[in-house]
């Protein structure tokens, strides 16, 4: 049964990738949501499925016989909450960016890397250094 | 979002969610549940209560800022590992002081998780609530 | 205990000295003086050939100890550092009175002194590197004392980059030497000198150490930073370029000399670059009129002499190194301070504008003359003994007349520089100066007077330091106990003839110096093609390279960044999978179970997210993906996960819908058609790789050791029956702790964004 889910996993990753590359930040958020779910699914698959019984030790027993693999479940549990906070934080960030810049197009958000920042103005620096005056 | 129905039902949902969340938290070590789920349930209950009422009512309801919940939770979780030092064991080696009842420092750790989850979800919610 | 206590004291006193220095109290000199007195207690152990060693555990796993060693060489350096430090601190307290940022200055100056002490006393190469880099860092701050000036910034940066680059080379040498010797302990390395020198990696080690030492000691062609460092306040120049900073390279070479002294490469590198440096400095010194720069270039000459002497094998050379080192430190510190006094008193230190100052500042003139006579190497000054030894060392090497000629040129330039400082400025006709000159007060004169007097005292009575310091230090440099007795007068020897010749040539050159200087200054090739320009070219090239590669990599488009990252992941995963032969497909048998419906829902819902024409539809589709995953968890024995997933999905949808009212609701595709086509291919390829990877993983047999461990130990050891929770809060509690920290940080960061927006809103309202 897992191989079928491996195919679904591939579809989810492709969808997430396509959305993450979008220039619309809202679609990027949707991509993150799908990617988080795809990741959790992959951990679950790698730990194998098969048992429908939860990993609970019955009262009186000392070891779990049968039952689902507990380790991937523990890993996924925290991953779910973390990916939720990632999505929520990204949304907060995008919304404040939209408020400040008035756009949801990532290519129009160029405050940190302005288009014109090509040349390093070192000519002036050099000129200043050349005029070495030995004085205090 | 100011809906009459949500306002009315949330008054009932909030206490139920809080009690249920504590129950889930406490039974977590032996039955499905634990700090993560408990925290989410509590946060969802508080969210349902706060969404129709706005940011001010959320502040009144939870007494402190969500950040305080996060900080308190982290301190509690960190502190739950300290007794191990006393017994010269590695940090976060959990202790079970009572023979009769299954009550150990794991519960303290889980309470820390519970509070951090509540604080984190509410601080995101805080952001979106209308003033 | 004693050595480490002295080093620790020097470091810990820094804030106190900074505090006192901020008020320009002469008391700042007390710290170096106390340290000087402290190190004097080690003097009695030297004549017997003893070595004081102290070792403390630092990083035992790597064989790195905090080890300190006092022998003749390190004690000579320590005494110079503290002794000249005392003079410099006292001098600075008066010289810099009223200057800005004094508290910081004295703190850094003290830290610099402490780092120097640590470096010369360290008995562990790694410890030596640490202190070495600290001296680079603190000297950067000292040279850059006036950061508001562009030339100061450039000089400080240049000195820092060159010495630190050298330090890196040295670190590589240290690691090579350490792995070859099996220890970083200098004492232990000295004991196995022959084995190391004979090893095939010895040439590499020698080159790396030489690079470090040459950079620090300003050997040509890395000498440019030293002259440029003259932008520093004079007390700094007097300290850094007489007894400390630049001498550290010399110290390192002298320290390792017993190991490599007979190695052909060592001899060739040191004598070759030493001689080149002597000539370079001698020529460049003749071009300058600024007193400090003249002295700086003569320092380069001296450093070249020292490096050349270390390169020469033999006992005499070892004695020559030590005596020259001490002599140079004494007179150079004195003359730098004199240059500072002239500058302070007259407002200029351009020698072409100065003359006849003797009439207004007789004491300074006397001090300058004493220092200059020692520098010129006239009897009965100790400088005479040093010069004779240099010549003797050169003559002793048969057939090395080249070195003798180089030494002659170097010493002639010394005579000329000495005359420029002591005679030109103080004798002859009185020139008008920007300020009326007069002798400075006690604090500024005390140091130069004592240093100049010592040059005379040691010259007249060489036995004062001969057995107690010079010979033990020379023994440490030579690596074997020496039997030498230092005297001033050797009788009528070839060396004496050379000395007389030096003096005659020096006087002759000095009388024609004005013409010579103009001619030399007219050779602009030196300025246009010198190493200083090469440094500029290198720095500009580096910036251009950085700009070029930044523009290449950082296009500023997030879409491109994400696309490249995804493609890299797909390529890395896919290529590894195929190249390593890991691509195996599992069997699709047993696939027809009810859960297969969930897989279909997942794929369809995911595709629906892409197809969604507005944001709400997208959210609903993405929510459907989440709920399908939650359903799978529920059916596959993971109620905890299903529960969590349902609540998180609900909360996520609430938050998503909350922003719908605040952002453009309609889906708008900003990508152009070709962009979309390209992205589709990237997405398909990474999805394909992800699927194949997952399938290959599933085709592998399942390794259940961890699961079995948790299944068996949860109840007996962790007293819990819900394995998921037991793993979270007990077995992997540290991991969970990390997760909740991340969770908390994300929330706090979001709150910070919120606070920033509130502030912006308030500003808008105002």
mmCIF file with all atom_site columns, N, CA, C and O in Angstrom, chain A residues 6 10 18 21 24 27 37 48 50 52 57 66 69 73 77 91 96 99 107 113 126 129 134 136, chain C residues 95 154 234 540 557 559 561 595 610 636-637 644-645 667-669 676 691 700 707 711 721 728 757:
data_model
loop_
_atom_site.group_PDB
_atom_site.id
_atom_site.type_symbol
_atom_site.label_atom_id
_atom_site.label_alt_id
_atom_site.label_comp_id
_atom_site.label_asym_id
_atom_site.label_entity_id
_atom_site.label_seq_id
_atom_site.pdbx_PDB_ins_code
_atom_site.Cartn_x
_atom_site.Cartn_y
_atom_site.Cartn_z
_atom_site.occupancy
_atom_site.B_iso_or_equiv
_atom_site.pdbx_formal_charge
_atom_site.auth_seq_id
_atom_site.auth_comp_id
_atom_site.auth_asym_id
_atom_site.auth_atom_id
_atom_site.pdbx_PDB_model_num
ATOM 1   N N  . UNK A 1 6   ? 3.624  6.742  -1.964  1.00 0.00 ? 6   UNK A N  1
ATOM 2   C CA . UNK A 1 6   ? 4.854  7.376  -2.438  1.00 0.00 ? 6   UNK A CA 1
ATOM 3   C C  . UNK A 1 6   ? 4.580  8.190  -3.694  1.00 0.00 ? 6   UNK A C  1
ATOM 4   O O  . UNK A 1 6   ? 5.165  9.257  -3.894  1.00 0.00 ? 6   UNK A O  1
ATOM 5   N N  . UNK A 1 10  ? 4.894  12.262 -4.215  1.00 0.00 ? 10  UNK A N  1
ATOM 6   C CA . UNK A 1 10  ? 5.567  12.974 -5.304  1.00 0.00 ? 10  UNK A CA 1
ATOM 7   C C  . UNK A 1 10  ? 4.695  14.080 -5.873  1.00 0.00 ? 10  UNK A C  1
ATOM 8   O O  . UNK A 1 10  ? 5.175  15.195 -6.113  1.00 0.00 ? 10  UNK A O  1
ATOM 9   N N  . UNK A 1 18  ? 5.877  23.956 -7.140  1.00 0.00 ? 18  UNK A N  1
ATOM 10  C CA . UNK A 1 18  ? 5.325  24.905 -8.114  1.00 0.00 ? 18  UNK A CA 1
ATOM 11  C C  . UNK A 1 18  ? 4.769  26.135 -7.400  1.00 0.00 ? 18  UNK A C  1
ATOM 12  O O  . UNK A 1 18  ? 4.953  27.271 -7.846  1.00 0.00 ? 18  UNK A O  1
ATOM 13  N N  . UNK A 1 21  ? 7.485  28.510 -5.939  1.00 0.00 ? 21  UNK A N  1
ATOM 14  C CA . UNK A 1 21  ? 8.155  29.349 -6.918  1.00 0.00 ? 21  UNK A CA 1
ATOM 15  C C  . UNK A 1 21  ? 7.259  30.459 -7.432  1.00 0.00 ? 21  UNK A C  1
ATOM 16  O O  . UNK A 1 21  ? 7.705  31.301 -8.215  1.00 0.00 ? 21  UNK A O  1
ATOM 17  N N  . UNK A 1 24  ? 3.355  35.143 -6.275  1.00 0.00 ? 24  UNK A N  1
ATOM 18  C CA . UNK A 1 24  ? 2.293  35.632 -5.413  1.00 0.00 ? 24  UNK A CA 1
ATOM 19  C C  . UNK A 1 24  ? 2.485  35.030 -4.022  1.00 0.00 ? 24  UNK A C  1
ATOM 20  O O  . UNK A 1 24  ? 2.453  33.809 -3.848  1.00 0.00 ? 24  UNK A O  1
ATOM 21  N N  . UNK A 1 27  ? 0.126  32.318 -2.675  1.00 0.00 ? 27  UNK A N  1
ATOM 22  C CA . UNK A 1 27  ? 0.325  30.963 -3.195  1.00 0.00 ? 27  UNK A CA 1
ATOM 23  C C  . UNK A 1 27  ? 1.532  30.307 -2.528  1.00 0.00 ? 27  UNK A C  1
ATOM 24  O O  . UNK A 1 27  ? 1.562  29.091 -2.325  1.00 0.00 ? 27  UNK A O  1
ATOM 25  N N  . UNK A 1 37  ? 2.646  19.033 4.919   1.00 0.00 ? 37  UNK A N  1
ATOM 26  C CA . UNK A 1 37  ? 1.917  17.758 4.946   1.00 0.00 ? 37  UNK A CA 1
ATOM 27  C C  . UNK A 1 37  ? 2.670  16.669 4.204   1.00 0.00 ? 37  UNK A C  1
ATOM 28  O O  . UNK A 1 37  ? 2.705  15.516 4.641   1.00 0.00 ? 37  UNK A O  1
ATOM 29  N N  . UNK A 1 48  ? 7.036  2.872  7.748   1.00 0.00 ? 48  UNK A N  1
ATOM 30  C CA . UNK A 1 48  ? 6.140  1.795  7.295   1.00 0.00 ? 48  UNK A CA 1
ATOM 31  C C  . UNK A 1 48  ? 4.770  1.852  7.984   1.00 0.00 ? 48  UNK A C  1
ATOM 32  O O  . UNK A 1 48  ? 4.647  2.159  9.145   1.00 0.00 ? 48  UNK A O  1
ATOM 33  N N  . UNK A 1 50  ? 0.866  -0.354 8.198   1.00 0.00 ? 50  UNK A N  1
ATOM 34  C CA . UNK A 1 50  ? 0.531  -1.764 8.300   1.00 0.00 ? 50  UNK A CA 1
ATOM 35  C C  . UNK A 1 50  ? -0.379 -2.051 9.466   1.00 0.00 ? 50  UNK A C  1
ATOM 36  O O  . UNK A 1 50  ? -1.434 -2.636 9.301   1.00 0.00 ? 50  UNK A O  1
ATOM 37  N N  . UNK A 1 52  ? -3.019 -1.194 12.334  1.00 0.00 ? 52  UNK A N  1
ATOM 38  C CA . UNK A 1 52  ? -4.036 -0.192 12.628  1.00 0.00 ? 52  UNK A CA 1
ATOM 39  C C  . UNK A 1 52  ? -4.159 0.062  14.115  1.00 0.00 ? 52  UNK A C  1
ATOM 40  O O  . UNK A 1 52  ? -4.969 0.876  14.553  1.00 0.00 ? 52  UNK A O  1
ATOM 41  N N  . UNK A 1 57  ? 0.853  0.359  25.100  1.00 0.00 ? 57  UNK A N  1
ATOM 42  C CA . UNK A 1 57  ? 1.083  -0.904 25.798  1.00 0.00 ? 57  UNK A CA 1
ATOM 43  C C  . UNK A 1 57  ? -0.151 -1.198 26.655  1.00 0.00 ? 57  UNK A C  1
ATOM 44  O O  . UNK A 1 57  ? -0.597 -0.336 27.418  1.00 0.00 ? 57  UNK A O  1
ATOM 45  N N  . UNK A 1 66  ? 3.218  -5.926 18.433  1.00 0.00 ? 66  UNK A N  1
ATOM 46  C CA . UNK A 1 66  ? 2.352  -5.441 17.373  1.00 0.00 ? 66  UNK A CA 1
ATOM 47  C C  . UNK A 1 66  ? 2.152  -3.955 17.539  1.00 0.00 ? 66  UNK A C  1
ATOM 48  O O  . UNK A 1 66  ? 2.872  -3.280 18.282  1.00 0.00 ? 66  UNK A O  1
ATOM 49  N N  . UNK A 1 69  ? 4.385  1.673  14.422  1.00 0.00 ? 69  UNK A N  1
ATOM 50  C CA . UNK A 1 69  ? 5.733  2.105  14.777  1.00 0.00 ? 69  UNK A CA 1
ATOM 51  C C  . UNK A 1 69  ? 5.658  3.447  15.519  1.00 0.00 ? 69  UNK A C  1
ATOM 52  O O  . UNK A 1 69  ? 5.191  4.431  14.957  1.00 0.00 ? 69  UNK A O  1
ATOM 53  N N  . UNK A 1 73  ? 5.857  8.507  14.609  1.00 0.00 ? 73  UNK A N  1
ATOM 54  C CA . UNK A 1 73  ? 4.734  9.282  15.151  1.00 0.00 ? 73  UNK A CA 1
ATOM 55  C C  . UNK A 1 73  ? 5.227  10.399 16.057  1.00 0.00 ? 73  UNK A C  1
ATOM 56  O O  . UNK A 1 73  ? 4.738  11.530 16.001  1.00 0.00 ? 73  UNK A O  1
ATOM 57  N N  . UNK A 1 77  ? 4.687  14.328 15.289  1.00 0.00 ? 77  UNK A N  1
ATOM 58  C CA . UNK A 1 77  ? 3.869  15.139 16.198  1.00 0.00 ? 77  UNK A CA 1
ATOM 59  C C  . UNK A 1 77  ? 4.482  16.526 16.377  1.00 0.00 ? 77  UNK A C  1
ATOM 60  O O  . UNK A 1 77  ? 3.795  17.553 16.267  1.00 0.00 ? 77  UNK A O  1
ATOM 61  N N  . UNK A 1 91  ? 2.975  33.784 7.159   1.00 0.00 ? 91  UNK A N  1
ATOM 62  C CA . UNK A 1 91  ? 1.791  34.575 6.828   1.00 0.00 ? 91  UNK A CA 1
ATOM 63  C C  . UNK A 1 91  ? 1.884  35.961 7.463   1.00 0.00 ? 91  UNK A C  1
ATOM 64  O O  . UNK A 1 91  ? 1.597  36.978 6.819   1.00 0.00 ? 91  UNK A O  1
ATOM 65  N N  . UNK A 1 96  ? 2.569  41.683 6.713   1.00 0.00 ? 96  UNK A N  1
ATOM 66  C CA . UNK A 1 96  ? 3.159  42.981 7.045   1.00 0.00 ? 96  UNK A CA 1
ATOM 67  C C  . UNK A 1 96  ? 3.923  43.534 5.842   1.00 0.00 ? 96  UNK A C  1
ATOM 68  O O  . UNK A 1 96  ? 3.964  44.750 5.632   1.00 0.00 ? 96  UNK A O  1
ATOM 69  N N  . UNK A 1 99  ? 1.406  45.117 3.681   1.00 0.00 ? 99  UNK A N  1
ATOM 70  C CA . UNK A 1 99  ? 0.958  46.386 4.226   1.00 0.00 ? 99  UNK A CA 1
ATOM 71  C C  . UNK A 1 99  ? 1.965  47.489 3.944   1.00 0.00 ? 99  UNK A C  1
ATOM 72  O O  . UNK A 1 99  ? 1.609  48.630 3.663   1.00 0.00 ? 99  UNK A O  1
ATOM 73  N N  . UNK A 1 107 ? 8.661  39.558 -6.749  1.00 0.00 ? 107 UNK A N  1
ATOM 74  C CA . UNK A 1 107 ? 9.674  40.235 -7.542  1.00 0.00 ? 107 UNK A CA 1
ATOM 75  C C  . UNK A 1 107 ? 9.582  41.746 -7.403  1.00 0.00 ? 107 UNK A C  1
ATOM 76  O O  . UNK A 1 107 ? 10.534 42.462 -7.733  1.00 0.00 ? 107 UNK A O  1
ATOM 77  N N  . UNK A 1 113 ? 17.224 44.001 -1.582  1.00 0.00 ? 113 UNK A N  1
ATOM 78  C CA . UNK A 1 113 ? 18.170 43.887 -2.690  1.00 0.00 ? 113 UNK A CA 1
ATOM 79  C C  . UNK A 1 113 ? 17.704 44.768 -3.844  1.00 0.00 ? 113 UNK A C  1
ATOM 80  O O  . UNK A 1 113 ? 17.122 44.278 -4.804  1.00 0.00 ? 113 UNK A O  1
ATOM 81  N N  . UNK A 1 126 ? 39.513 54.830 -2.781  1.00 0.00 ? 126 UNK A N  1
ATOM 82  C CA . UNK A 1 126 ? 40.889 54.742 -3.257  1.00 0.00 ? 126 UNK A CA 1
ATOM 83  C C  . UNK A 1 126 ? 41.532 56.110 -3.298  1.00 0.00 ? 126 UNK A C  1
ATOM 84  O O  . UNK A 1 126 ? 42.665 56.282 -2.880  1.00 0.00 ? 126 UNK A O  1
ATOM 85  N N  . UNK A 1 129 ? 42.562 57.161 0.004   1.00 0.00 ? 129 UNK A N  1
ATOM 86  C CA . UNK A 1 129 ? 43.706 56.427 0.526   1.00 0.00 ? 129 UNK A CA 1
ATOM 87  C C  . UNK A 1 129 ? 44.991 56.911 -0.128  1.00 0.00 ? 129 UNK A C  1
ATOM 88  O O  . UNK A 1 129 ? 46.056 56.889 0.483   1.00 0.00 ? 129 UNK A O  1
ATOM 89  N N  . UNK A 1 134 ? 50.935 61.801 6.370   1.00 0.00 ? 134 UNK A N  1
ATOM 90  C CA . UNK A 1 134 ? 51.411 61.293 7.648   1.00 0.00 ? 134 UNK A CA 1
ATOM 91  C C  . UNK A 1 134 ? 51.275 62.376 8.711   1.00 0.00 ? 134 UNK A C  1
ATOM 92  O O  . UNK A 1 134 ? 52.112 63.255 8.826   1.00 0.00 ? 134 UNK A O  1
ATOM 93  N N  . UNK A 1 136 ? 48.908 63.253 12.624  1.00 0.00 ? 136 UNK A N  1
ATOM 94  C CA . UNK A 1 136 ? 48.014 62.671 13.614  1.00 0.00 ? 136 UNK A CA 1
ATOM 95  C C  . UNK A 1 136 ? 46.707 63.415 13.634  1.00 0.00 ? 136 UNK A C  1
ATOM 96  O O  . UNK A 1 136 ? 46.670 64.621 13.694  1.00 0.00 ? 136 UNK A O  1
ATOM 97  N N  . UNK C 2 95  ? 51.382 62.957 26.531  1.00 0.00 ? 95  UNK C N  1
ATOM 98  C CA . UNK C 2 95  ? 51.287 63.252 25.102  1.00 0.00 ? 95  UNK C CA 1
ATOM 99  C C  . UNK C 2 95  ? 49.837 63.339 24.642  1.00 0.00 ? 95  UNK C C  1
ATOM 100 O O  . UNK C 2 95  ? 49.469 64.188 23.840  1.00 0.00 ? 95  UNK C O  1
ATOM 101 N N  . UNK C 2 154 ? 42.357 53.052 6.438   1.00 0.00 ? 154 UNK C N  1
ATOM 102 C CA . UNK C 2 154 ? 43.038 52.206 5.467   1.00 0.00 ? 154 UNK C CA 1
ATOM 103 C C  . UNK C 2 154 ? 44.278 51.571 6.080   1.00 0.00 ? 154 UNK C C  1
ATOM 104 O O  . UNK C 2 154 ? 44.517 50.374 5.914   1.00 0.00 ? 154 UNK C O  1
ATOM 105 N N  . UNK C 2 234 ? 51.885 58.854 18.254  1.00 0.00 ? 234 UNK C N  1
ATOM 106 C CA . UNK C 2 234 ? 53.300 58.516 18.434  1.00 0.00 ? 234 UNK C CA 1
ATOM 107 C C  . UNK C 2 234 ? 53.563 57.488 19.540  1.00 0.00 ? 234 UNK C C  1
ATOM 108 O O  . UNK C 2 234 ? 54.401 56.601 19.351  1.00 0.00 ? 234 UNK C O  1
ATOM 109 N N  . UNK C 2 540 ? 40.878 46.054 -4.368  1.00 0.00 ? 540 UNK C N  1
ATOM 110 C CA . UNK C 2 540 ? 39.855 46.428 -5.344  1.00 0.00 ? 540 UNK C CA 1
ATOM 111 C C  . UNK C 2 540 ? 39.396 45.213 -6.135  1.00 0.00 ? 540 UNK C C  1
ATOM 112 O O  . UNK C 2 540 ? 38.206 45.044 -6.411  1.00 0.00 ? 540 UNK C O  1
ATOM 113 N N  . UNK C 2 557 ? 15.461 37.883 -6.952  1.00 0.00 ? 557 UNK C N  1
ATOM 114 C CA . UNK C 2 557 ? 14.131 37.312 -7.196  1.00 0.00 ? 557 UNK C CA 1
ATOM 115 C C  . UNK C 2 557 ? 13.964 36.051 -6.359  1.00 0.00 ? 557 UNK C C  1
ATOM 116 O O  . UNK C 2 557 ? 14.731 35.102 -6.490  1.00 0.00 ? 557 UNK C O  1
ATOM 117 N N  . UNK C 2 559 ? 11.702 33.883 -6.517  1.00 0.00 ? 559 UNK C N  1
ATOM 118 C CA . UNK C 2 559 ? 11.320 32.767 -7.375  1.00 0.00 ? 559 UNK C CA 1
ATOM 119 C C  . UNK C 2 559 ? 12.566 32.029 -7.868  1.00 0.00 ? 559 UNK C C  1
ATOM 120 O O  . UNK C 2 559 ? 12.630 30.802 -7.859  1.00 0.00 ? 559 UNK C O  1
ATOM 121 N N  . UNK C 2 561 ? 15.597 32.093 -6.461  1.00 0.00 ? 561 UNK C N  1
ATOM 122 C CA . UNK C 2 561 ? 16.269 31.430 -5.330  1.00 0.00 ? 561 UNK C CA 1
ATOM 123 C C  . UNK C 2 561 ? 15.632 30.077 -5.033  1.00 0.00 ? 561 UNK C C  1
ATOM 124 O O  . UNK C 2 561 ? 16.294 29.060 -4.901  1.00 0.00 ? 561 UNK C O  1
ATOM 125 N N  . UNK C 2 595 ? -7.455 2.259  2.138   1.00 0.00 ? 595 UNK C N  1
ATOM 126 C CA . UNK C 2 595 ? -6.658 3.475  2.314   1.00 0.00 ? 595 UNK C CA 1
ATOM 127 C C  . UNK C 2 595 ? -6.240 4.098  0.991   1.00 0.00 ? 595 UNK C C  1
ATOM 128 O O  . UNK C 2 595 ? -5.876 5.274  0.950   1.00 0.00 ? 595 UNK C O  1
ATOM 129 N N  . UNK C 2 610 ? -3.323 23.954 -6.862  1.00 0.00 ? 610 UNK C N  1
ATOM 130 C CA . UNK C 2 610 ? -2.711 24.685 -7.967  1.00 0.00 ? 610 UNK C CA 1
ATOM 131 C C  . UNK C 2 610 ? -3.769 25.297 -8.864  1.00 0.00 ? 610 UNK C C  1
ATOM 132 O O  . UNK C 2 610 ? -3.636 26.428 -9.332  1.00 0.00 ? 610 UNK C O  1
ATOM 133 N N  . UNK C 2 636 ? -4.253 4.464  10.454  1.00 0.00 ? 636 UNK C N  1
ATOM 134 C CA . UNK C 2 636 ? -3.024 3.701  10.561  1.00 0.00 ? 636 UNK C CA 1
ATOM 135 C C  . UNK C 2 636 ? -2.444 3.709  11.971  1.00 0.00 ? 636 UNK C C  1
ATOM 136 O O  . UNK C 2 636 ? -1.228 3.736  12.155  1.00 0.00 ? 636 UNK C O  1
ATOM 137 N N  . UNK C 2 637 ? -3.308 3.710  12.961  1.00 0.00 ? 637 UNK C N  1
ATOM 138 C CA . UNK C 2 637 ? -2.840 3.536  14.327  1.00 0.00 ? 637 UNK C CA 1
ATOM 139 C C  . UNK C 2 637 ? -2.078 4.721  14.882  1.00 0.00 ? 637 UNK C C  1
ATOM 140 O O  . UNK C 2 637 ? -1.144 4.528  15.651  1.00 0.00 ? 637 UNK C O  1
ATOM 141 N N  . UNK C 2 644 ? -3.849 15.847 16.598  1.00 0.00 ? 644 UNK C N  1
ATOM 142 C CA . UNK C 2 644 ? -3.052 17.058 16.446  1.00 0.00 ? 644 UNK C CA 1
ATOM 143 C C  . UNK C 2 644 ? -3.264 17.671 15.078  1.00 0.00 ? 644 UNK C C  1
ATOM 144 O O  . UNK C 2 644 ? -3.459 18.885 14.938  1.00 0.00 ? 644 UNK C O  1
ATOM 145 N N  . UNK C 2 645 ? -3.262 16.813 14.084  1.00 0.00 ? 645 UNK C N  1
ATOM 146 C CA . UNK C 2 645 ? -3.383 17.305 12.715  1.00 0.00 ? 645 UNK C CA 1
ATOM 147 C C  . UNK C 2 645 ? -4.724 17.999 12.501  1.00 0.00 ? 645 UNK C C  1
ATOM 148 O O  . UNK C 2 645 ? -4.784 19.070 11.905  1.00 0.00 ? 645 UNK C O  1
ATOM 149 N N  . UNK C 2 667 ? -6.951 35.288 -6.822  1.00 0.00 ? 667 UNK C N  1
ATOM 150 C CA . UNK C 2 667 ? -5.676 34.717 -7.249  1.00 0.00 ? 667 UNK C CA 1
ATOM 151 C C  . UNK C 2 667 ? -5.181 35.497 -8.458  1.00 0.00 ? 667 UNK C C  1
ATOM 152 O O  . UNK C 2 667 ? -5.887 35.710 -9.438  1.00 0.00 ? 667 UNK C O  1
ATOM 153 N N  . UNK C 2 668 ? -3.961 35.970 -8.366  1.00 0.00 ? 668 UNK C N  1
ATOM 154 C CA . UNK C 2 668 ? -3.384 36.637 -9.518  1.00 0.00 ? 668 UNK C CA 1
ATOM 155 C C  . UNK C 2 668 ? -2.035 36.006 -9.808  1.00 0.00 ? 668 UNK C C  1
ATOM 156 O O  . UNK C 2 668 ? -1.174 35.936 -8.945  1.00 0.00 ? 668 UNK C O  1
ATOM 157 N N  . UNK C 2 669 ? -1.869 35.529 -11.005 1.00 0.00 ? 669 UNK C N  1
ATOM 158 C CA . UNK C 2 669 ? -0.606 34.891 -11.365 1.00 0.00 ? 669 UNK C CA 1
ATOM 159 C C  . UNK C 2 669 ? 0.304  35.937 -11.976 1.00 0.00 ? 669 UNK C C  1
ATOM 160 O O  . UNK C 2 669 ? 0.014  36.491 -13.023 1.00 0.00 ? 669 UNK C O  1
ATOM 161 N N  . UNK C 2 676 ? 6.186  30.284 -16.101 1.00 0.00 ? 676 UNK C N  1
ATOM 162 C CA . UNK C 2 676 ? 5.346  29.203 -15.566 1.00 0.00 ? 676 UNK C CA 1
ATOM 163 C C  . UNK C 2 676 ? 5.751  27.865 -16.159 1.00 0.00 ? 676 UNK C C  1
ATOM 164 O O  . UNK C 2 676 ? 5.823  26.860 -15.453 1.00 0.00 ? 676 UNK C O  1
ATOM 165 N N  . UNK C 2 691 ? 9.421  11.127 -5.392  1.00 0.00 ? 691 UNK C N  1
ATOM 166 C CA . UNK C 2 691 ? 8.704  9.848  -5.484  1.00 0.00 ? 691 UNK C CA 1
ATOM 167 C C  . UNK C 2 691 ? 9.675  8.684  -5.591  1.00 0.00 ? 691 UNK C C  1
ATOM 168 O O  . UNK C 2 691 ? 9.549  7.679  -4.876  1.00 0.00 ? 691 UNK C O  1
ATOM 169 N N  . UNK C 2 700 ? 13.655 -1.002 0.443   1.00 0.00 ? 700 UNK C N  1
ATOM 170 C CA . UNK C 2 700 ? 14.672 -1.522 1.360   1.00 0.00 ? 700 UNK C CA 1
ATOM 171 C C  . UNK C 2 700 ? 13.990 -2.286 2.494   1.00 0.00 ? 700 UNK C C  1
ATOM 172 O O  . UNK C 2 700 ? 12.875 -1.960 2.876   1.00 0.00 ? 700 UNK C O  1
ATOM 173 N N  . UNK C 2 707 ? 12.712 0.984  16.817  1.00 0.00 ? 707 UNK C N  1
ATOM 174 C CA . UNK C 2 707 ? 11.324 0.742  17.228  1.00 0.00 ? 707 UNK C CA 1
ATOM 175 C C  . UNK C 2 707 ? 11.275 -0.326 18.297  1.00 0.00 ? 707 UNK C C  1
ATOM 176 O O  . UNK C 2 707 ? 10.565 -0.193 19.302  1.00 0.00 ? 707 UNK C O  1
ATOM 177 N N  . UNK C 2 711 ? 9.757  -0.098 22.011  1.00 0.00 ? 711 UNK C N  1
ATOM 178 C CA . UNK C 2 711 ? 8.670  -0.990 22.395  1.00 0.00 ? 711 UNK C CA 1
ATOM 179 C C  . UNK C 2 711 ? 8.987  -1.703 23.706  1.00 0.00 ? 711 UNK C C  1
ATOM 180 O O  . UNK C 2 711 ? 8.121  -1.926 24.536  1.00 0.00 ? 711 UNK C O  1
ATOM 181 N N  . UNK C 2 721 ? 2.827  4.155  29.007  1.00 0.00 ? 721 UNK C N  1
ATOM 182 C CA . UNK C 2 721 ? 2.296  3.168  28.075  1.00 0.00 ? 721 UNK C CA 1
ATOM 183 C C  . UNK C 2 721 ? 1.966  3.750  26.719  1.00 0.00 ? 721 UNK C C  1
ATOM 184 O O  . UNK C 2 721 ? 1.793  3.031  25.760  1.00 0.00 ? 721 UNK C O  1
ATOM 185 N N  . UNK C 2 728 ? 8.429  11.419 23.206  1.00 0.00 ? 728 UNK C N  1
ATOM 186 C CA . UNK C 2 728 ? 8.491  12.879 23.153  1.00 0.00 ? 728 UNK C CA 1
ATOM 187 C C  . UNK C 2 728 ? 9.026  13.492 24.435  1.00 0.00 ? 728 UNK C C  1
ATOM 188 O O  . UNK C 2 728 ? 9.894  14.359 24.390  1.00 0.00 ? 728 UNK C O  1
ATOM 189 N N  . UNK C 2 757 ? 4.806  46.929 13.221  1.00 0.00 ? 757 UNK C N  1
ATOM 190 C CA . UNK C 2 757 ? 3.720  47.502 12.438  1.00 0.00 ? 757 UNK C CA 1
ATOM 191 C C  . UNK C 2 757 ? 2.920  48.495 13.242  1.00 0.00 ? 757 UNK C C  1
ATOM 192 O O  . UNK C 2 757 ? 2.482  49.522 12.735  1.00 0.00 ? 757 UNK C O  1
#
